[in-house]
C-alpha cells in the first residue's frame, strides 16, 4: 500500500495521522494482550500462575537489602553495607591510613 502524501490536503493528512495513531494504540494493546497470554501459558507449563511468579519476584527484591558490613569505630551507630558511595567516615579513615578490614563488623 503506497500513499502519495504530496497530493493529500491538510485535512486528509490530519485524518491519516489520527487514524494511524488509533491503529498504533490498537496494535500495542493487541500485542500486550498476546504477550500476557504467552507469559501466562509459559508459567502454566511449569505449574505456576503469573501472579505467583510476580509475587516471588517482589519478595526477592525486598530481600535484596544487605546488612551493615562496616562500623565507624568513633561512632558505632554509623554503619555501611559496603554498597554505594563510601560514607565520609570511611573515606576519612582510609585517607588516615586505616585498613578497610579494620572497620569490618
Coordinates of N, CA and C in Angstrom, one line a residue:
X1 N 0.8 -1.2 0.0 CA 0.0 0.0 0.0 C 0.9 1.2 0.0
X2 N 0.8 2.0 -1.0 CA 1.5 3.2 -1.2 C 0.6 4.4 -1.2
X3 N 0.9 5.4 -0.3 CA 0.0 6.6 -0.2 C 0.9 7.8 -0.7
X4 N 0.3 8.5 -1.6 CA 1.0 9.7 -2.2 C 0.7 10.9 -1.3
X5 N 1.5 11.2 -0.3 CA 1.2 12.2 0.6 C 1.2 13.6 0.0
X6 N 2.0 13.8 -1.1 CA 2.1 15.1 -1.7 C 0.8 15.5 -2.4
X7 N -0.1 14.6 -2.7 CA -1.4 15.0 -3.3 C -2.5 15.2 -2.3
X8 N -2.2 14.9 -1.0 CA -3.3 14.9 0.0 C -3.4 16.3 0.6
X9 N -4.6 16.7 0.9 CA -4.9 18.0 1.6 C -4.5 17.9 3.0
X10 N -4.4 19.1 3.6 CA -4.1 19.2 5.1 C -5.1 18.4 5.9
X11 N -6.4 18.5 5.6 CA -7.4 17.8 6.3 C -7.2 16.3 6.2
X12 N -6.9 15.8 5.0 CA -6.7 14.4 4.7 C -5.5 13.9 5.5
X13 N -4.5 14.7 5.5 CA -3.2 14.3 6.2 C -3.5 14.2 7.7
X14 N -4.3 15.2 8.2 CA -4.6 15.2 9.6 C -5.4 13.9 10.0
X15 N -6.4 13.6 9.1 CA -7.2 12.4 9.3 C -6.3 11.1 9.3
X16 N -5.4 11.1 8.3 CA -4.5 10.0 8.2 C -3.6 9.8 9.5
X17 N -3.1 10.9 10.0 CA -2.4 10.9 11.3 C -3.2 10.4 12.4
X18 N -4.4 10.9 12.5 CA -5.3 10.4 13.6 C -5.6 8.9 13.5
X19 N -5.9 8.5 12.3 CA -6.2 7.1 12.0 C -5.0 6.2 12.3
X20 N -3.8 6.7 12.0 CA -2.6 5.9 12.2 C -2.3 5.8 13.7
X21 N -2.5 6.9 14.5 CA -2.3 6.9 15.9 C -3.3 5.9 16.6
X22 N -4.5 5.9 16.1 CA -5.5 5.0 16.7 C -5.1 3.5 16.4
X23 N -4.7 3.3 15.1 CA -4.3 1.9 14.7 C -3.1 1.5 15.6
X24 N -2.1 2.4 15.8 CA -1.0 2.1 16.6 C -1.3 1.7 18.1
X25 N -2.3 2.5 18.7 CA -2.7 2.2 20.0 C -3.4 0.8 20.0
X26 N -4.2 0.5 19.0 CA -4.8 -0.8 19.0 C -3.8 -1.9 18.8
X27 N -2.8 -1.7 18.0 CA -1.8 -2.7 17.8 C -1.0 -3.0 19.0
X28 N -0.7 -1.9 19.8 CA 0.1 -2.0 21.1 C -0.8 -2.8 22.1
X29 N -2.0 -2.5 22.1 CA -2.9 -3.3 23.1 C -3.0 -4.7 22.7
X30 N -3.2 -5.0 21.4 CA -3.3 -6.4 20.9 C -2.0 -7.2 21.3
X31 N -0.8 -6.5 21.0 CA 0.5 -7.2 21.3 C 0.7 -7.4 22.8
X32 N 0.2 -6.4 23.6 CA 0.4 -6.5 25.0 C -0.5 -7.7 25.5
X33 N -1.7 -7.9 25.0 CA -2.5 -9.0 25.4 C -1.9 -10.3 24.9
X34 N -1.3 -10.3 23.7 CA -0.7 -11.6 23.3 C 0.5 -11.9 24.1
X35 N 1.3 -10.9 24.5 CA 2.5 -11.1 25.4 C 2.0 -11.7 26.8
X36 N 0.9 -11.1 27.3 CA 0.4 -11.5 28.6 C 0.0 -13.0 28.5
X37 N -0.7 -13.3 27.4 CA -1.2 -14.7 27.2 C 0.0 -15.7 27.1
X38 N 1.0 -15.3 26.4 CA 2.2 -16.1 26.2 C 2.9 -16.3 27.6
X39 N 3.0 -15.2 28.4 CA 3.6 -15.4 29.7 C 2.8 -16.3 30.6
X40 N 1.4 -16.1 30.6 CA 0.6 -17.0 31.4 C 0.7 -18.4 31.0
X41 N 0.8 -18.7 29.7 CA 1.0 -20.1 29.2 C 2.3 -20.6 29.6
X42 N 3.4 -19.8 29.5 CA 4.7 -20.3 30.0 C 4.7 -20.6 31.4
X43 N 4.1 -19.8 32.3 CA 4.0 -20.0 33.7 C 3.2 -21.3 34.0
X44 N 2.1 -21.5 33.3 CA 1.2 -22.6 33.5 C 2.0 -23.9 33.1
X45 N 2.9 -23.8 32.1 CA 3.6 -25.0 31.7 C 4.5 -25.6 32.8
X46 N 4.9 -24.7 33.8 CA 5.7 -25.1 34.9 C 4.8 -25.2 36.2
X47 N 3.5 -25.1 36.0 CA 2.6 -25.3 37.2 C 2.4 -24.0 38.1
X48 N 2.7 -22.9 37.5 CA 2.5 -21.6 38.3 C 1.6 -20.7 37.6
X49 N 1.0 -19.8 38.4 CA 0.3 -18.7 37.8 C 1.2 -17.5 37.6
X50 N 0.9 -16.6 36.8 CA 1.7 -15.4 36.5 C 1.8 -14.6 37.8
X51 N 0.7 -14.6 38.6 CA 0.7 -13.8 39.8 C 1.7 -14.4 40.8
X52 N 1.8 -15.7 40.9 CA 2.7 -16.4 41.8 C 4.1 -16.0 41.5
X53 N 4.4 -16.0 40.2 CA 5.8 -15.6 39.8 C 6.1 -14.2 40.1
X54 N 5.1 -13.3 39.9 CA 5.3 -11.9 40.1 C 5.5 -11.6 41.6
X55 N 4.7 -12.4 42.5 CA 4.9 -12.2 43.9 C 6.3 -12.7 44.4
X56 N 6.8 -13.8 43.8 CA 8.1 -14.2 44.1 C 9.1 -13.2 43.8
X57 N 9.0 -12.6 42.6 CA 10.0 -11.6 42.2 C 10.0 -10.4 43.1
X58 N 8.8 -10.0 43.6 CA 8.7 -8.9 44.5 C 9.3 -9.2 45.8
X59 N 9.1 -10.4 46.3 CA 9.8 -10.8 47.6 C 11.3 -10.8 47.4
X60 N 11.8 -11.3 46.3 CA 13.3 -11.3 46.1 C 13.8 -9.8 46.1
X61 N 13.1 -8.9 45.6 CA 13.5 -7.5 45.6 C 13.5 -7.0 47.0
X62 N 12.6 -7.3 47.8 CA 12.5 -6.8 49.2 C 13.7 -7.4 50.0
X63 N 14.1 -8.6 49.7 CA 15.1 -9.3 50.5 C 16.5 -8.9 50.0
X64 N 16.7 -8.1 49.0 CA 18.0 -7.8 48.4 C 18.7 -6.8 49.3
X65 N 18.1 -6.2 50.3 CA 18.8 -5.2 51.1 C 19.8 -5.9 52.0
X66 N 21.0 -5.4 52.0 CA 22.1 -6.1 52.7 C 22.3 -5.4 54.1
X67 N 22.8 -6.1 55.0 CA 23.0 -5.5 56.3 C 24.4 -4.8 56.4
X68 N 24.7 -4.2 57.5 CA 25.9 -3.4 57.6 C 27.1 -4.4 57.6
X69 N 28.2 -3.9 57.0 CA 29.4 -4.7 56.9 C 30.6 -4.0 57.6
X70 N 30.4 -2.7 57.7 CA 31.5 -1.9 58.3 C 30.9 -1.0 59.4
X71 N 31.7 -0.7 60.4 CA 31.2 0.2 61.5 C 32.2 1.3 61.8
X72 N 31.8 2.5 62.1 CA 32.7 3.6 62.4 C 33.2 3.4 63.8
X73 N 34.5 3.2 64.1 CA 35.0 3.0 65.4 C 34.8 4.2 66.3
X74 N 34.7 5.4 65.8 CA 34.5 6.6 66.6 C 33.0 6.8 66.9
X75 N 32.1 6.2 66.1 CA 30.6 6.4 66.4 C 30.0 5.1 65.9
X76 N 29.8 4.1 66.8 CA 29.3 2.8 66.5 C 27.9 2.8 65.8
X77 N 27.2 3.9 65.9 CA 25.9 4.0 65.3 C 26.0 4.1 63.8
X78 N 27.1 4.6 63.3 CA 27.3 4.8 61.9 C 27.9 3.5 61.3
X79 N 27.1 2.9 60.3 CA 27.5 1.7 59.6 C 27.4 1.9 58.1
X80 N 28.0 0.9 57.4 CA 27.9 1.0 55.9 C 27.9 -0.5 55.4
X81 N 27.1 -0.7 54.4 CA 26.9 -2.0 53.9 C 28.0 -2.4 52.9
X82 N 28.8 -1.5 52.5 CA 29.8 -1.8 51.5 C 29.3 -1.5 50.1
X83 N 28.0 -1.2 50.0 CA 27.4 -0.9 48.7 C 27.3 0.6 48.5
X84 N 27.3 1.1 47.3 CA 27.1 2.5 47.0 C 28.3 3.3 47.4
X85 N 28.2 4.6 47.5 CA 29.3 5.6 47.8 C 29.7 5.3 49.2
X86 N 31.0 5.5 49.4 CA 31.6 5.4 50.8 C 31.2 6.6 51.6
X87 N 30.7 6.3 52.8 CA 30.4 7.5 53.7 C 31.7 8.3 54.0
X88 N 31.5 9.5 54.5 CA 32.6 10.3 54.8 C 33.6 9.7 55.8
X89 N 33.0 9.0 56.8 CA 33.8 8.5 57.8 C 34.7 7.4 57.3
X90 N 34.2 6.6 56.3 CA 35.0 5.6 55.7 C 36.2 6.2 54.9
X91 N 35.8 7.2 54.1 CA 36.8 7.9 53.3 C 37.9 8.5 54.2
X92 N 37.5 9.2 55.3 CA 38.4 9.8 56.2 C 39.3 8.8 56.8
X93 N 38.8 7.6 57.2 CA 39.6 6.6 57.8 C 40.6 6.0 56.8
X94 N 40.2 5.8 55.6 CA 41.1 5.3 54.6 C 42.2 6.3 54.3
X95 N 41.8 7.5 54.2 CA 42.8 8.6 54.0 C 43.8 8.7 55.1
X96 N 43.4 8.4 56.4 CA 44.3 8.4 57.5 C 45.1 7.2 57.6
X97 N 45.0 6.2 56.7 CA 45.8 5.0 56.7 C 45.2 3.8 57.3
X98 N 44.0 3.9 57.7 CA 43.3 2.7 58.3 C 43.0 1.7 57.2
X99 N 43.2 0.4 57.5 CA 42.9 -0.6 56.5 C 41.3 -0.9 56.6
X100 N 40.7 -1.1 55.5 CA 39.3 -1.3 55.4 C 38.8 -2.5 56.3
X101 N 39.7 -3.5 56.4 CA 39.4 -4.7 57.2 C 39.3 -4.4 58.7
X102 N 39.9 -3.3 59.1 CA 39.8 -2.9 60.5 C 38.4 -2.3 60.8
X103 N 37.7 -1.9 59.8 CA 36.4 -1.3 60.0 C 35.2 -2.4 59.9
X104 N 35.6 -3.6 59.5 CA 34.6 -4.7 59.4 C 34.0 -5.0 60.7
X105 N 32.7 -5.3 60.7 CA 32.0 -5.7 61.9 C 32.3 -7.2 62.2

